Coordinates of C-alpha atoms in Angstrom, one line a residue:
M9 CA 115.1 69.6 85.6
V10 CA 111.4 70.4 85.4
D11 CA 110.2 73.7 86.9
E12 CA 107.4 73.4 89.3
V13 CA 104.1 75.0 88.2
F14 CA 101.9 76.6 90.9
L15 CA 98.3 77.3 90.0
V16 CA 97.0 80.6 91.3
R17 CA 93.4 80.6 92.3
K18 CA 91.1 83.3 91.0
M19 CA 89.1 84.6 93.9
Y20 CA 86.5 87.3 94.6
T21 CA 87.9 87.9 98.1
T22 CA 91.1 87.1 100.0
P23 CA 92.0 85.0 103.1
Q24 CA 93.2 88.2 104.8
E25 CA 89.8 90.0 104.3
I26 CA 88.1 87.0 105.9
R27 CA 90.5 87.1 108.9
D28 CA 89.8 90.8 109.3
L29 CA 86.1 90.2 109.2
L30 CA 86.3 87.4 111.8
G31 CA 89.0 88.9 114.0
V32 CA 91.2 85.9 113.9
T33 CA 94.9 85.4 113.1
I34 CA 96.6 83.5 110.3
E35 CA 97.5 80.8 112.9
D36 CA 93.8 80.4 113.6
A37 CA 92.7 80.4 109.9
P38 CA 95.6 79.6 107.5
D39 CA 95.4 80.7 103.9
D40 CA 95.0 77.2 102.5
I41 CA 92.0 76.5 104.7
L42 CA 90.3 79.8 103.9
E43 CA 91.0 79.5 100.1
E44 CA 89.1 76.2 100.2
F45 CA 86.1 77.9 101.8
I46 CA 86.4 80.9 99.3
D47 CA 86.3 78.4 96.4
K48 CA 83.1 76.8 97.8
A49 CA 81.6 80.2 98.6
Q50 CA 82.1 81.8 95.2
H51 CA 80.5 78.8 93.5
V52 CA 77.5 79.4 95.6
V53 CA 77.2 83.2 95.5
I54 CA 77.2 83.5 91.7
K55 CA 74.0 81.5 91.6
Y56 CA 72.1 84.5 93.1
W57 CA 72.8 86.8 90.1
Q58 CA 73.7 84.7 87.1
V59 CA 72.2 81.8 85.2
Q60 CA 74.2 78.9 83.8
I61 CA 73.3 77.6 80.3
K62 CA 74.5 74.3 78.9
D63 CA 74.4 73.2 75.2
E64 CA 72.3 76.1 73.9
T65 CA 72.0 75.9 70.1
M66 CA 73.3 79.2 68.7
T67 CA 71.5 81.1 66.0
G68 CA 73.1 81.9 62.7
S69 CA 73.4 80.4 59.2
I70 CA 75.8 77.5 58.8
N71 CA 76.6 78.0 55.1
G72 CA 80.3 77.9 54.9
S73 CA 80.7 81.7 54.8
N74 CA 79.0 83.0 57.9
N75 CA 81.1 83.1 61.1
T76 CA 78.9 85.2 63.4
F77 CA 76.5 83.5 65.8
S78 CA 74.3 84.6 68.7
V79 CA 72.7 83.3 71.9
S80 CA 69.3 84.0 73.3
N81 CA 70.7 85.9 76.4
K82 CA 72.9 88.9 76.6
F83 CA 75.1 90.2 79.4
I84 CA 77.6 87.2 79.4
A85 CA 78.9 86.5 82.9
D86 CA 82.2 85.8 84.5
T87 CA 82.5 82.2 85.4
D88 CA 86.2 81.8 86.4
F89 CA 86.2 84.4 89.1
D90 CA 88.7 86.9 87.6
K91 CA 86.1 89.7 87.3
K92 CA 86.6 89.9 83.6
I93 CA 84.6 88.6 80.6
T94 CA 86.9 86.6 78.4
T95 CA 86.9 83.5 76.1
N96 CA 87.5 81.5 79.3
D97 CA 84.0 82.2 80.4
F98 CA 82.2 80.2 77.6
T99 CA 82.8 77.3 75.3
I100 CA 81.5 76.9 71.7
Y101 CA 81.2 73.5 70.0
L102 CA 80.8 72.5 66.4
W103 CA 78.8 69.3 65.9
T104 CA 79.1 67.3 62.7
D105 CA 76.4 65.0 64.0
E106 CA 73.8 66.8 66.0
D107 CA 72.8 63.6 67.9
D108 CA 76.3 62.5 68.8
P109 CA 78.3 64.4 71.5
G110 CA 81.4 62.6 70.4
S111 CA 81.3 64.4 67.1
R112 CA 81.7 67.9 68.6
V113 CA 84.9 69.9 68.5
E114 CA 85.6 73.1 70.3
A115 CA 85.5 76.2 68.1
T116 CA 87.9 79.2 68.4
V117 CA 86.6 82.7 68.7
S118 CA 88.2 85.8 67.2
T119 CA 86.0 88.4 69.0
F120 CA 82.8 88.6 70.8
Y121 CA 80.3 91.2 72.1
P122 CA 79.1 90.0 75.6
E123 CA 76.7 92.9 76.0
H124 CA 74.8 91.6 72.9
G125 CA 75.4 87.9 73.2
K126 CA 77.1 87.8 69.8
F127 CA 80.2 85.8 68.9
V128 CA 82.5 85.9 65.9
L129 CA 84.3 82.6 65.2
S130 CA 87.9 82.5 63.8
S131 CA 86.6 80.9 60.6
A132 CA 83.2 80.1 59.1
P133 CA 82.0 76.6 59.9
S134 CA 81.8 74.3 57.0
T135 CA 78.4 72.9 55.8
D136 CA 79.4 69.6 57.3
V137 CA 78.6 71.1 60.7
E138 CA 75.0 70.3 61.7
K139 CA 74.7 72.5 64.7
I140 CA 76.7 74.9 67.0
T141 CA 76.2 75.0 70.7
I142 CA 77.6 77.0 73.6
D143 CA 78.0 76.6 77.4
Y144 CA 77.9 80.0 79.2
S145 CA 76.3 82.0 82.0
Y146 CA 74.6 85.4 81.9
Y147 CA 73.8 88.1 84.4
T148 CA 70.3 88.8 85.6
K149 CA 71.3 91.5 88.1
A150 CA 73.4 94.6 88.0
I151 CA 76.2 93.4 90.3
D152 CA 78.8 95.5 92.1
W153 CA 82.2 93.9 92.5
D154 CA 82.7 95.4 95.9
L155 CA 79.5 93.9 97.2
V156 CA 80.4 90.6 95.5
N157 CA 83.7 90.7 97.5
L158 CA 81.7 91.2 100.7
A159 CA 79.2 88.5 100.0
T160 CA 81.9 86.0 99.2
A161 CA 83.8 87.0 102.4
Y162 CA 80.8 86.6 104.6
Y163 CA 79.8 83.2 103.1
A164 CA 83.4 81.8 103.3
G165 CA 83.6 83.2 106.9
M166 CA 80.4 81.6 107.8
L167 CA 81.7 78.2 106.5
W168 CA 84.9 78.6 108.5
V169 CA 83.1 79.5 111.8
A170 CA 80.5 76.7 111.3
R171 CA 82.8 73.9 110.3
E172 CA 86.2 74.7 111.9
Q173 CA 85.4 76.3 115.2
Y174 CA 81.9 75.7 116.3
L175 CA 80.8 72.2 115.7
V176 CA 78.3 72.4 118.4
P177 CA 74.8 70.8 117.9
E178 CA 72.1 73.4 117.5
T179 CA 70.1 71.7 120.2
F180 CA 71.2 69.3 122.9
A181 CA 69.8 67.8 126.1
I182 CA 70.9 68.2 129.7
G183 CA 69.0 65.7 131.6
G184 CA 65.4 66.3 130.8
I185 CA 66.0 69.9 129.5
R186 CA 66.5 70.6 125.8
V187 CA 68.9 73.5 125.2
R188 CA 69.2 75.6 122.0
S189 CA 72.7 76.9 121.5
V190 CA 73.5 80.2 119.9
Q191 CA 75.3 79.6 116.6
P192 CA 77.9 82.3 115.9
W193 CA 77.7 81.7 112.1
E194 CA 74.0 82.8 112.1
R195 CA 74.9 86.5 112.2
L196 CA 77.3 86.0 109.3
R197 CA 74.6 84.3 107.3
E198 CA 72.1 87.1 108.0
E199 CA 74.6 89.7 106.8
F200 CA 75.3 87.6 103.7
F201 CA 71.7 87.5 102.7
R202 CA 71.4 91.3 103.4
I203 CA 74.3 91.9 101.0
V204 CA 72.8 89.5 98.4
N205 CA 69.5 91.5 98.6
Q206 CA 71.5 94.7 97.8
I207 CA 73.2 93.0 94.9
T208 CA 70.0 91.5 93.4
S209 CA 67.8 94.6 93.9
V210 CA 68.6 96.1 90.5
P211 CA 68.1 94.1 87.2
M212 CA 71.0 94.2 84.7
D213 CA 70.7 96.5 81.8
Y214 CA 72.9 97.7 78.9
V215 CA 74.4 100.8 80.6
R216 CA 75.2 99.1 83.9
Y217 CA 76.7 96.1 82.1
R218 CA 79.1 98.4 80.1
K219 CA 80.1 100.2 83.3
M220 CA 80.8 96.9 85.1
V221 CA 82.5 94.9 82.4
L222 CA 83.5 97.0 79.4
A223 CA 84.5 100.4 80.8
P224 CA 87.6 100.3 83.0
R225 CA 87.1 101.6 86.5
I226 CA 88.9 104.8 87.3
K227 CA 90.3 105.2 90.8
G228 CA 87.9 107.3 92.8
R229 CA 84.9 106.4 90.7
F230 CA 82.2 103.8 91.4
R231 CA 83.4 103.8 95.0
G232 CA 82.0 100.8 96.9
P233 CA 81.9 100.1 100.7
G234 CA 85.6 99.2 100.7
T235 CA 87.0 96.3 102.7
V236 CA 84.9 94.1 104.9
V237 CA 86.3 96.0 107.9
D238 CA 85.2 99.3 106.4
Y239 CA 81.8 97.9 105.8
E240 CA 81.4 96.6 109.4
E241 CA 82.5 99.9 110.9
S242 CA 80.3 102.0 108.5
R243 CA 77.3 100.1 109.9
G244 CA 78.4 100.8 113.5
R245 CA 78.7 97.1 114.2
K246 CA 81.3 95.2 116.1
R247 CA 83.2 92.6 114.1
Y248 CA 82.9 89.0 115.0
V249 CA 85.7 88.1 117.5
K250 CA 86.7 84.6 118.2
D251 CA 85.8 83.5 121.7
T252 CA 89.0 82.4 123.4
T253 CA 87.5 81.8 126.9

């Protein structure tokens, strides 16, 4: 008998936080639907504060004894949405023919220093290797995980409202009169961009990166705005409530 394997999605926010934000129930917005929107949202939001790099040629001597190589950008970014910087967030390739992608093989890494963009391979590449490349992303802004949570929740909530509940044309005609409808997702979009502006207002630097990625957070320190409900209430705003009339 083969055991079933269930893949657990890594997410910057949760379905329940989105339901709290929107004021809807699990019957209105089931987990599986919201998880799809969260997945779409987090692939969008990361583009505001990190840059994706493909096939960058790493610097370092390929002489059969050196196993340390570097990239042109530091502050390596999380790409699999687990809020950690691990070997899952980048891939290094060894090319025996620099013009043939079919000749490349994935290298293994023994350790790396994401704040410096430096990587130590498990063994020194042989002189048969013509080049070494890497796929990775790096941060340009000093992000805060609490605000990332909020931004993702707002964007996913906007998608749910726009696509699942309010598929009403922005403008429509009644006789000879053209009417513009009020789109409920527009306020969510406005709040999303306001949060993004907060996240992207400070450039990333060495100290902020170490606090965010390398130094474990201690309970009670680096306190953010909390849940999306706390955030809404702190601003004195009413949460979005589904219109049931």
